[in-house]
Each structure stands twice: as C-alpha cells, then as structure tokens.
PDB file of C-alpha atoms in Angstrom:
ATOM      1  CA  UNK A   1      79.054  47.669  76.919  1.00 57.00           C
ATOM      2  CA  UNK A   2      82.447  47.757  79.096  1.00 55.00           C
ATOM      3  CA  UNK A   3      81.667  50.136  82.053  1.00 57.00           C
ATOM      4  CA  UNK A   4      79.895  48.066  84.152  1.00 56.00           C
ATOM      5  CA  UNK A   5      81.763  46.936  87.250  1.00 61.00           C
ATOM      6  CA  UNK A   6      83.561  50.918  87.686  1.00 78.00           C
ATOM      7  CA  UNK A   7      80.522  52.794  89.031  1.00 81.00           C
ATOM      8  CA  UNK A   8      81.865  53.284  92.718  1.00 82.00           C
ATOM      9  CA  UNK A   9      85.295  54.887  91.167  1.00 80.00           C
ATOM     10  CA  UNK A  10      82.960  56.659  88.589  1.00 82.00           C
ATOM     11  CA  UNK A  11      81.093  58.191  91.579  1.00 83.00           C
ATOM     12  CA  UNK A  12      84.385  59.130  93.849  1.00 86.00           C
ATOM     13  CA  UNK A  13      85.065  61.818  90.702  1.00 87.00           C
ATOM     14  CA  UNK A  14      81.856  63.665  90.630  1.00 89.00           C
ATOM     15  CA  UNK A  15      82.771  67.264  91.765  1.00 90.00           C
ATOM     16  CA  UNK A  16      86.262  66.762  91.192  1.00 94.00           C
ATOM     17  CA  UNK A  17      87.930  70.041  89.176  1.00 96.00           C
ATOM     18  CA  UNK A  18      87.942  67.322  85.798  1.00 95.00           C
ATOM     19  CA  UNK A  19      84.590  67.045  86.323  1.00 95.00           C
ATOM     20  CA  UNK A  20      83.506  70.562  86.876  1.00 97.00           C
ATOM     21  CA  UNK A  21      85.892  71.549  83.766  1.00 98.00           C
ATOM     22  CA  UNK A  22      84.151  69.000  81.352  1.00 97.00           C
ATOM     23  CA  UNK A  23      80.375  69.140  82.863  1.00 98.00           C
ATOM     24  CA  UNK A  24      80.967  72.934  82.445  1.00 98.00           C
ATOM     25  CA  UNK A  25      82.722  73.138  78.947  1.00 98.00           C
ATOM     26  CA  UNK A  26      79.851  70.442  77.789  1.00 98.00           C
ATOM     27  CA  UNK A  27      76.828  72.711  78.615  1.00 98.00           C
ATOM     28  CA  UNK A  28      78.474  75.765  77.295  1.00 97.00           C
ATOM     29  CA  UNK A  29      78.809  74.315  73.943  1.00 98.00           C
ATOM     30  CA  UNK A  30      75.488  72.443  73.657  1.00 97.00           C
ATOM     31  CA  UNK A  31      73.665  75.097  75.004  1.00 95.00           C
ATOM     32  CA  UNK A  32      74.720  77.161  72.000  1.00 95.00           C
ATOM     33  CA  UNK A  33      73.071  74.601  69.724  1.00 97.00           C
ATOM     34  CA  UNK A  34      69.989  74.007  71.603  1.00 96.00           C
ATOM     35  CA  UNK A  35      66.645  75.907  70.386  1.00 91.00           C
ATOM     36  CA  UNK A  36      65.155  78.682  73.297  1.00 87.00           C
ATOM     37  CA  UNK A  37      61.516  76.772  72.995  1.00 93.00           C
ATOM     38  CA  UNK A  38      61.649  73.299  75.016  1.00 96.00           C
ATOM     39  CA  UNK A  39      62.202  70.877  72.771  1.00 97.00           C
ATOM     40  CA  UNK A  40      62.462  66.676  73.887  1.00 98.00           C
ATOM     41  CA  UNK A  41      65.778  65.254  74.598  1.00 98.00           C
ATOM     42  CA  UNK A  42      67.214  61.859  75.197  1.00 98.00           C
ATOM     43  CA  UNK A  43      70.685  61.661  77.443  1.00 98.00           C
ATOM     44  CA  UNK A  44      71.876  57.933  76.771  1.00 98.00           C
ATOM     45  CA  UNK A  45      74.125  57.367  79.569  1.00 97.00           C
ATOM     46  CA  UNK A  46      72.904  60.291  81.497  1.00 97.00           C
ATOM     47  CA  UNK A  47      74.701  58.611  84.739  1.00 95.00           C
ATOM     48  CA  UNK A  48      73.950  61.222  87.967  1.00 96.00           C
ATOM     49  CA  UNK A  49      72.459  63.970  85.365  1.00 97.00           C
ATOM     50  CA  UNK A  50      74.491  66.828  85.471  1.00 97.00           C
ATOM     51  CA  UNK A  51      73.473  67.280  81.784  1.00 98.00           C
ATOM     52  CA  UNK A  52      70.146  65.820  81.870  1.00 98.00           C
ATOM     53  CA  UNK A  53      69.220  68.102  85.201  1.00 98.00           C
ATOM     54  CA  UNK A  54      70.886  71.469  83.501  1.00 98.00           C
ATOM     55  CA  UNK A  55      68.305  70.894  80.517  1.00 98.00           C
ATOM     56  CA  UNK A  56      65.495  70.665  82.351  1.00 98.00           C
ATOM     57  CA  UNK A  57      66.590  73.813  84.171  1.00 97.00           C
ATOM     58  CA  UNK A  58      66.292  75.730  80.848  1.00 96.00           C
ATOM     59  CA  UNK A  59      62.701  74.364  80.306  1.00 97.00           C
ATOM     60  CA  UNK A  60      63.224  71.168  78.040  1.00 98.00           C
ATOM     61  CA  UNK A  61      61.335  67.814  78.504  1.00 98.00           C
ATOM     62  CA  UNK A  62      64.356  65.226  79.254  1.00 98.00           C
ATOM     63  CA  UNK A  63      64.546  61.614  79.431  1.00 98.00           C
ATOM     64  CA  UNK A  64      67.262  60.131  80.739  1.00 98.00           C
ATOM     65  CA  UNK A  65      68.613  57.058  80.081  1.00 98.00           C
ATOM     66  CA  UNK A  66      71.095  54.919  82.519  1.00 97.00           C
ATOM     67  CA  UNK A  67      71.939  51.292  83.550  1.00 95.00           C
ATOM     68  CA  UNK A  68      72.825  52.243  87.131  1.00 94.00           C
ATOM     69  CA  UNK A  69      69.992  52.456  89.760  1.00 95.00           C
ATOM     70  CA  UNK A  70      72.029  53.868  91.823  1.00 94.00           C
ATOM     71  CA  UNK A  71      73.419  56.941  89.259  1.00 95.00           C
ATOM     72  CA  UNK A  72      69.716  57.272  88.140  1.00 97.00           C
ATOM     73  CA  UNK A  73      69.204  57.972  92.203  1.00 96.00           C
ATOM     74  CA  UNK A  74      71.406  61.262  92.276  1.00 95.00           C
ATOM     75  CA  UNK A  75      69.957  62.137  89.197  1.00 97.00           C
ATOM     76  CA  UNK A  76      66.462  61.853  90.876  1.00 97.00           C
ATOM     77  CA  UNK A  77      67.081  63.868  93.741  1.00 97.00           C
ATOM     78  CA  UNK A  78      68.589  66.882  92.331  1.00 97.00           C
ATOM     79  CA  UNK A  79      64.916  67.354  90.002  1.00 97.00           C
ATOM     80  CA  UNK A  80      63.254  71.106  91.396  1.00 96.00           C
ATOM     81  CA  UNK A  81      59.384  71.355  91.319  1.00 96.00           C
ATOM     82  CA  UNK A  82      58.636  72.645  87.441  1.00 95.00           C
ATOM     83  CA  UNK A  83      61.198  70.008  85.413  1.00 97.00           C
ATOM     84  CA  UNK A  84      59.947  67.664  83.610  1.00 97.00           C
ATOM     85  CA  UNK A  85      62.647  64.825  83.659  1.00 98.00           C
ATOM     86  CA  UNK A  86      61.722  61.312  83.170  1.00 98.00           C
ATOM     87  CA  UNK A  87      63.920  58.293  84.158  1.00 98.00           C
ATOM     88  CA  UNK A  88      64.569  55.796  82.413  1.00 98.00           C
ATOM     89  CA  UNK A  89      66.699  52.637  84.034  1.00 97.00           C
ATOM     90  CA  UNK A  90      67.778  50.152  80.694  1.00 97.00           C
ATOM     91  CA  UNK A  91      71.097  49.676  79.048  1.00 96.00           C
ATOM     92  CA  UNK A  92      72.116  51.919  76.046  1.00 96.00           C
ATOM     93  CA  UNK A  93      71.882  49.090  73.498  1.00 95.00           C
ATOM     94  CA  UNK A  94      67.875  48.806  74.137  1.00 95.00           C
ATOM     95  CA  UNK A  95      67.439  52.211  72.721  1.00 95.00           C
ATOM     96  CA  UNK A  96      65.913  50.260  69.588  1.00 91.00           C
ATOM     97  CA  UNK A  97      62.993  48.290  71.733  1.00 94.00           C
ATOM     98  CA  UNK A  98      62.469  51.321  74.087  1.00 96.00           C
ATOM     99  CA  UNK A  99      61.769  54.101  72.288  1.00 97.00           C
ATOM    100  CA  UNK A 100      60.044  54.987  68.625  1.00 95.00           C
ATOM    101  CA  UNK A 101      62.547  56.256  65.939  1.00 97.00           C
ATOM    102  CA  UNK A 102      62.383  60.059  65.310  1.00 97.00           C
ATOM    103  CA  UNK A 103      60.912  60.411  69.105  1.00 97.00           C
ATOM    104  CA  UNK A 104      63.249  63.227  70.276  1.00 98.00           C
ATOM    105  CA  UNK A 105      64.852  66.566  68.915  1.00 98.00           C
ATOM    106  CA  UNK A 106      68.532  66.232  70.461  1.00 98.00           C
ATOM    107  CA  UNK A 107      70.009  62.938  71.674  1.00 98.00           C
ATOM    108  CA  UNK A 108      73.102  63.722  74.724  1.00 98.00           C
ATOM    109  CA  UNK A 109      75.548  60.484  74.132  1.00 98.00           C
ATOM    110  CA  UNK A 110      78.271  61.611  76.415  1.00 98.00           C
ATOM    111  CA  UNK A 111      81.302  59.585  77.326  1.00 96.00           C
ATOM    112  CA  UNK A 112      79.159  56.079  76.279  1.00 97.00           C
ATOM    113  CA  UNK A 113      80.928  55.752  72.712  1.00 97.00           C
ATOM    114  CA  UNK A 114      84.462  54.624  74.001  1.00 96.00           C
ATOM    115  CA  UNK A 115      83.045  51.719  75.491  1.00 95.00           C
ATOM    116  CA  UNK A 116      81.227  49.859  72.520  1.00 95.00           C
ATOM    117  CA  UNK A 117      83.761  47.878  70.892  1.00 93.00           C
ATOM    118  CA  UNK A 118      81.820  48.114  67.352  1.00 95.00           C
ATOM    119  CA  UNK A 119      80.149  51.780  67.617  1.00 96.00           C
ATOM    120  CA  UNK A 120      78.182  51.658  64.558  1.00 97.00           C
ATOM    121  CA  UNK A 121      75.324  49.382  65.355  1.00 97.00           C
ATOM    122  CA  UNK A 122      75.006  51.976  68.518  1.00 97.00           C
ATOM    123  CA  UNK A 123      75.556  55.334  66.352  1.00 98.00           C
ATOM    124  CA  UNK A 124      72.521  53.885  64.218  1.00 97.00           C
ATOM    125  CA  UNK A 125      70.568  53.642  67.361  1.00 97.00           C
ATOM    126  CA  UNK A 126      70.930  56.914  67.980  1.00 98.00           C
ATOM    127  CA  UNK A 127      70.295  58.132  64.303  1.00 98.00           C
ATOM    128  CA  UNK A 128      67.003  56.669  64.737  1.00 97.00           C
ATOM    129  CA  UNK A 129      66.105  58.536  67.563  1.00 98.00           C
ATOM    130  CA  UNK A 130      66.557  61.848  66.435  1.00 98.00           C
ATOM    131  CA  UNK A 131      63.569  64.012  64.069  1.00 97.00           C
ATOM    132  CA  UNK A 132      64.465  65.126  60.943  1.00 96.00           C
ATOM    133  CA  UNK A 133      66.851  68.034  61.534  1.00 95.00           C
ATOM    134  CA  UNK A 134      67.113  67.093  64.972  1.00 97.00           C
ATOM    135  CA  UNK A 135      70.724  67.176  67.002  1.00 98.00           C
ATOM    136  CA  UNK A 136      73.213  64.792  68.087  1.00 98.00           C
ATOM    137  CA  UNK A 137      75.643  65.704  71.134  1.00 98.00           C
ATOM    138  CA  UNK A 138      78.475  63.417  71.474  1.00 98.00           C
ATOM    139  CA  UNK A 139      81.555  63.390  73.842  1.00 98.00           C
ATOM    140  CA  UNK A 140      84.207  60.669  73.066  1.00 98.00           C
ATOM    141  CA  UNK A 141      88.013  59.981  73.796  1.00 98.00           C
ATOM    142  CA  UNK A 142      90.191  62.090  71.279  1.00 98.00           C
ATOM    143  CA  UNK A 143      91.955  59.401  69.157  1.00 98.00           C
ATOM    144  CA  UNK A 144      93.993  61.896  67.417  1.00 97.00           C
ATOM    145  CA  UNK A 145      95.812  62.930  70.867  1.00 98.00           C
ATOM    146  CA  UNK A 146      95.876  59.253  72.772  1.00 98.00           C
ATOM    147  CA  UNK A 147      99.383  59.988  73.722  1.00 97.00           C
ATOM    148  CA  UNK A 148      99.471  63.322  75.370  1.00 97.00           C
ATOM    149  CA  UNK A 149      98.030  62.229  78.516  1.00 96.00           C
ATOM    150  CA  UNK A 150     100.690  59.715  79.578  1.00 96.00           C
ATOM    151  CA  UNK A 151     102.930  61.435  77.460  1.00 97.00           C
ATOM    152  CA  UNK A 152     102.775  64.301  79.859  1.00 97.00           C
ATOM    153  CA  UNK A 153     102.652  62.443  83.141  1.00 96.00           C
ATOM    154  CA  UNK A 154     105.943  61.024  81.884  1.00 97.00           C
ATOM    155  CA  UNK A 155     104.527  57.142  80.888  1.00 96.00           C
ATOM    156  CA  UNK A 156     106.740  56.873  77.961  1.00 97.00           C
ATOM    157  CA  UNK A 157     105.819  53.374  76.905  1.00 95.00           C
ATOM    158  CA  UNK A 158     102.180  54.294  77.172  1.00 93.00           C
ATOM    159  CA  UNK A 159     102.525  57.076  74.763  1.00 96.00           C
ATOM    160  CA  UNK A 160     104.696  54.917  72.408  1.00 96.00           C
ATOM    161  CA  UNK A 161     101.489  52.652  72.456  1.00 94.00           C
ATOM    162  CA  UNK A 162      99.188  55.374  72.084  1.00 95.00           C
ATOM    163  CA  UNK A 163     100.252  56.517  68.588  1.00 95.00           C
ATOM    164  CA  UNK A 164      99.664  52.872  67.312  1.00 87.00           C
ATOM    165  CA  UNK A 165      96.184  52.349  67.871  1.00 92.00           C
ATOM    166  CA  UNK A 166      92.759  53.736  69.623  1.00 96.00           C
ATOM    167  CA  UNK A 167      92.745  51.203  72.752  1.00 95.00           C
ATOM    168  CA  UNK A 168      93.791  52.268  76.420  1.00 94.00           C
ATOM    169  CA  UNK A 169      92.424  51.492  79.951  1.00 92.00           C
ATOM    170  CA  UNK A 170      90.701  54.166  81.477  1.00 91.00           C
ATOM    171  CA  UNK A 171      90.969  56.102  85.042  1.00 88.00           C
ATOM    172  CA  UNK A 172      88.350  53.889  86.233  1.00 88.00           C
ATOM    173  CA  UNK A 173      90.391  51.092  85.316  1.00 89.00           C
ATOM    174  CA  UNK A 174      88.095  49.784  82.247  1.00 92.00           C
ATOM    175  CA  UNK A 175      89.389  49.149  78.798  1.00 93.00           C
ATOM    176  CA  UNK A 176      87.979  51.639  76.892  1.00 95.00           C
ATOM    177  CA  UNK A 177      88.229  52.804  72.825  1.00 97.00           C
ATOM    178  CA  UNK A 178      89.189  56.122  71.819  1.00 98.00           C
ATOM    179  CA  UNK A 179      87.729  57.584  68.656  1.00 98.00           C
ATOM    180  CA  UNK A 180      89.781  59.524  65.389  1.00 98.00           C
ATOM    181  CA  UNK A 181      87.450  62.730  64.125  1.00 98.00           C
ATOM    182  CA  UNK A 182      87.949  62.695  60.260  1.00 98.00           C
ATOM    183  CA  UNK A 183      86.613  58.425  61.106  1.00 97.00           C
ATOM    184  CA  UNK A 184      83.799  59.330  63.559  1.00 98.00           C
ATOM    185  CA  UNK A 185      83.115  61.700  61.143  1.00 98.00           C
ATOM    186  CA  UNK A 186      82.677  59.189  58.662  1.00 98.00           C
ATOM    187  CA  UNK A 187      80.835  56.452  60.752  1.00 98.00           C
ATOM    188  CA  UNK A 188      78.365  59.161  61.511  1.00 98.00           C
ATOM    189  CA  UNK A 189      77.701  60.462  57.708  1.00 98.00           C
ATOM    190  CA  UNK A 190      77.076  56.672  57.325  1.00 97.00           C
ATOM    191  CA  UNK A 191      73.715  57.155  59.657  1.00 97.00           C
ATOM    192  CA  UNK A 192      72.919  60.568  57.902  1.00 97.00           C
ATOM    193  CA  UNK A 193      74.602  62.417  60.814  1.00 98.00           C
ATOM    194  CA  UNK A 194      76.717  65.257  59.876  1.00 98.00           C
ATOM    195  CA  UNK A 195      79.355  67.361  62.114  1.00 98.00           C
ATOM    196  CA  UNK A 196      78.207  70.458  62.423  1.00 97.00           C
ATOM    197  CA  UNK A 197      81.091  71.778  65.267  1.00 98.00           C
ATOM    198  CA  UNK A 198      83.383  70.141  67.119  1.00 98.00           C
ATOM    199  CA  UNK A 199      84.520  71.049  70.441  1.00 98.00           C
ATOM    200  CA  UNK A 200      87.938  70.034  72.659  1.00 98.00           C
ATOM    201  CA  UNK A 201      87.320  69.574  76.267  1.00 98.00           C
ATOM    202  CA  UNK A 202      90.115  69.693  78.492  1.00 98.00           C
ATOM    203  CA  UNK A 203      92.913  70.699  77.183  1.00 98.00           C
ATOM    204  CA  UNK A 204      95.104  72.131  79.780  1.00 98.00           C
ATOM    205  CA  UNK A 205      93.522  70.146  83.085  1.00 97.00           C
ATOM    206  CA  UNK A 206      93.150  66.822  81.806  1.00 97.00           C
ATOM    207  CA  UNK A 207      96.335  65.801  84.110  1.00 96.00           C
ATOM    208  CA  UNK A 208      95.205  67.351  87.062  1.00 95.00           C
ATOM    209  CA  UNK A 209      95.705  64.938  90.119  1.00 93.00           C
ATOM    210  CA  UNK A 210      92.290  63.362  91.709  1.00 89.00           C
ATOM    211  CA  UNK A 211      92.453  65.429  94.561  1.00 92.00           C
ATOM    212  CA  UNK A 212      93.234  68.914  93.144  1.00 94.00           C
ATOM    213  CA  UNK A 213      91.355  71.401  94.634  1.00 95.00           C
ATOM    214  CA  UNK A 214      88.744  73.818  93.075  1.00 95.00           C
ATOM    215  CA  UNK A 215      90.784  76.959  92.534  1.00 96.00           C
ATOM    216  CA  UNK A 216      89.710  80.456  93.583  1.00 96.00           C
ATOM    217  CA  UNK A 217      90.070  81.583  89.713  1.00 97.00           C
ATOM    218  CA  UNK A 218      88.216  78.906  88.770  1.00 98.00           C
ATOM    219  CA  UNK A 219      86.428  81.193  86.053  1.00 98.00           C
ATOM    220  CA  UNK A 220      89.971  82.280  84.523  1.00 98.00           C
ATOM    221  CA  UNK A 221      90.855  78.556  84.034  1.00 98.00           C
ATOM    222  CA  UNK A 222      87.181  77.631  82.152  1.00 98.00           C
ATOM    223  CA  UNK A 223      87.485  80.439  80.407  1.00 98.00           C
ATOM    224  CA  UNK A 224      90.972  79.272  79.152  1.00 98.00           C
ATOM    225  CA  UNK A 225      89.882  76.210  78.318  1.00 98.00           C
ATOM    226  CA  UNK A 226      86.367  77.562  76.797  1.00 98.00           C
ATOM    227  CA  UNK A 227      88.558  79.321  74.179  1.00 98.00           C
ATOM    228  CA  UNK A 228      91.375  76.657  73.544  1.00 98.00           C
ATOM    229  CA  UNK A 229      88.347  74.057  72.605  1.00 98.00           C
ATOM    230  CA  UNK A 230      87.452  76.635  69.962  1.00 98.00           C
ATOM    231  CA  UNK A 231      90.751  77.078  68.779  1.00 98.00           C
ATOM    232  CA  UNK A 232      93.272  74.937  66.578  1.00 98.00           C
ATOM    233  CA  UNK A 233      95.541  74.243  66.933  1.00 98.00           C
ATOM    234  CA  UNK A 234      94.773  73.429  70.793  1.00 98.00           C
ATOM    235  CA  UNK A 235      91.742  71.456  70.834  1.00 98.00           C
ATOM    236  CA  UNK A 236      93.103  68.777  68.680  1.00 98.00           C
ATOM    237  CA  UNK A 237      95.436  67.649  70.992  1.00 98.00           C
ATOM    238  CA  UNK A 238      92.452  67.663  74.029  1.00 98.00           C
ATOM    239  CA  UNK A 239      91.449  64.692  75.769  1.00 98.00           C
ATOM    240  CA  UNK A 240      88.205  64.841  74.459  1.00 98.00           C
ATOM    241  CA  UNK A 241      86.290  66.045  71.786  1.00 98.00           C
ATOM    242  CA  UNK A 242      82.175  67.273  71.877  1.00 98.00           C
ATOM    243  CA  UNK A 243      80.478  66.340  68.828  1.00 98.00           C
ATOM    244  CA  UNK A 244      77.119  68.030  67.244  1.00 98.00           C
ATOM    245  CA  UNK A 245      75.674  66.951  65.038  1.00 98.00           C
ATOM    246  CA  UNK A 246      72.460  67.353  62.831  1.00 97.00           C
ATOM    247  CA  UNK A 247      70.481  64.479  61.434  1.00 96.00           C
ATOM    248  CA  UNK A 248      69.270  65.247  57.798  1.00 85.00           C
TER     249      UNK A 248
END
C-alpha cells in the first residue's frame, strides 16, 4: 500500500474544517445503517479513530486496524471507561492471516481503497470478513468527478488530466487511485458485495484552504452538505463517495 511515508502531513489535518466535514458526514450516514444492539466491527485503516472511537461510544465491540503506532496512539487515548475497542497494529493486506472469515458484522474501509493499485485482491479481503448479511462501509476518491477539484482551484492542465484516467497525487503528496461507482460497483458484486446507498462527502468544502477556520454556522454548512450527498445531481460531482454495502 502507497501511504506510508505521509503520516506527519496526515496528522497536521486532523481537526481541520475537511476533516470535521467528512468525519461528520461519515458517521451520519453509517450510523443510519448500523443495528441499535452492539454488533462487532472491523475499521481497516482506522488511523487516530475518529470512526472506530464514535462506535464504541454507541455500545459496539470495535477492532481497529492500523499500520501506524503512532495513529493507533491517539486512537488509544481518546477510549472512555465502558468501550470495548481493541487495537490492532498490522498492515491492511494481513487481514487474511489475522482474522477468521465471517468474524465481524460491519467492516469501516475508509479512505484505504485509493491506495491499492489492484483493489480486488483487498475488496476480497474484506468480503471475507464480513457474516452473512453483514455491512461494508467504504469511503474512496470519486472517479466520476477527478476534475472538479483542480478544476475549481483554477489547475487547468490538472483537470484536462483528470477526465482521462483515475490517477492523481494526493494532498499528502502520495500517488493515490481514484475509483468510478458503476466499476466499484462491479468489483464489489464480484465478492458478493452489493451497494446498498451511496453517499457524496464534500461537496461544497472540498477546496477549502488548510487553514480555514471552523465557522460559527458550522451546523448550517453540514447540514448543506448532509443533504447535497443525498441528492443528485450534487453528490456525483463530490470528492468522495461513502459506500454500504451488504454481503449476501
């Protein structure tokens, strides 16, 4: 996998107004697919454990998954007394050896996709994972809408580029792969995964500078971008799209 190498420039964005917009729009939707009961969940990639931590606030058993000590750290030290989180430090493509198949009933995979340069052996991986009927969550780069980011920041030859293919470098400066809906869709029937919503995340703030501040109607912009992630045509063109999907 490609990230290794960005973690520092990875950390420098946490609690950046990005950040809060897609932590924020990415519990919202997957809480809405979750069961009330606890139920087990794997977050592959869980990084500091925004996601991992906000599950295990609502009374699930989480394990999370992440190649950074470091990440794994934060994630550690935001756990309250009655969570049951357990940490697991491994890269994602040991899911096979680490864990038995049909172990958990929702597998988080968020912003891990983009940087497999052949995602199938990895989307089987996480098939296996998941009990009958159980739930994939999946956050990846928006293929379809590669060019409106430097489109709108005025990088002309990088949205020329953009149409042509599904490669780009990232904001933390890694090469990364963006993924097309109607194909993920199609890799993931292939592992008896289907799509059971789809979701855009950020569609207005995805060009907000580094260093733009948290806004005192903060709630008026997440709830504009809550609804245009429901809505087409605006969440096709979002920078990314949120996944579930339910394993037959």
């Amino acid at each position: 996998m490609r990230f290794s190498g960005a973690e520092d420039r990875w950390r420098q964005g946490l609690g950046t107004l990005r950040d809060v917009v897609r932590q924020t729009l990415v519990t919202r939707q997957l809480a809405e697919h979750l069961p009330a009961t606890p139920c087990r969940i794997l977050d592959v990639g869980s990084g500091q454990g925004t996601q991992a931590l906000r599950m295990a606030a609502r009374g699930h058993h989480v394990t999370a998954l992440d190649a950074s000590g470091d990440l794994l750290g934060l994630l550690e030290t935001g756990i309250q007394p009655g969570m049951r989180v357990r940490t697991v430090r491994a890269e994602a493509e040991r899911l096979g050896e680490l864990f038995e198949p049909g172990g958990f009933d929702a597998v988080l995979c968020h912003g891990v996709l983009m940087y497999f340069d052949d995602p199938d052996p990895f989307l089987a991986d996480l098939a296996r994972m998941l009990a009958p009927g159980g739930l994939l969550s999946l956050l990846v780069r928006n293929g379809d809408a590669l060019a409106m980011r430097p489109g709108l920041l005025g990088d002309w030859e990088g949205a020329l580029r953009a149409f042509g293919g599904t490669d780009y470098v990232n904001r933390l400066g890694v090469p990364a792969r963006a993924d097309r809906l109607g194909e993920l869709a199609g890799r993931l029937a292939v592992h008896g995964l289907e799509v059971r919503q789809w979701y855009g995340v950020r569609v207005f703030s995805d060009t907000f500078p580094d260093d733009a501040p948290i806004p005192e109607n903060l709630d008026d912009l997440l709830a504009a971008e809550e609804r245009a992630g429901r809505t087409d045509p605006y969440r096709g063109v979002s920078a990314l799209i949120h996944l579930i999907c339910s394993a037959s």
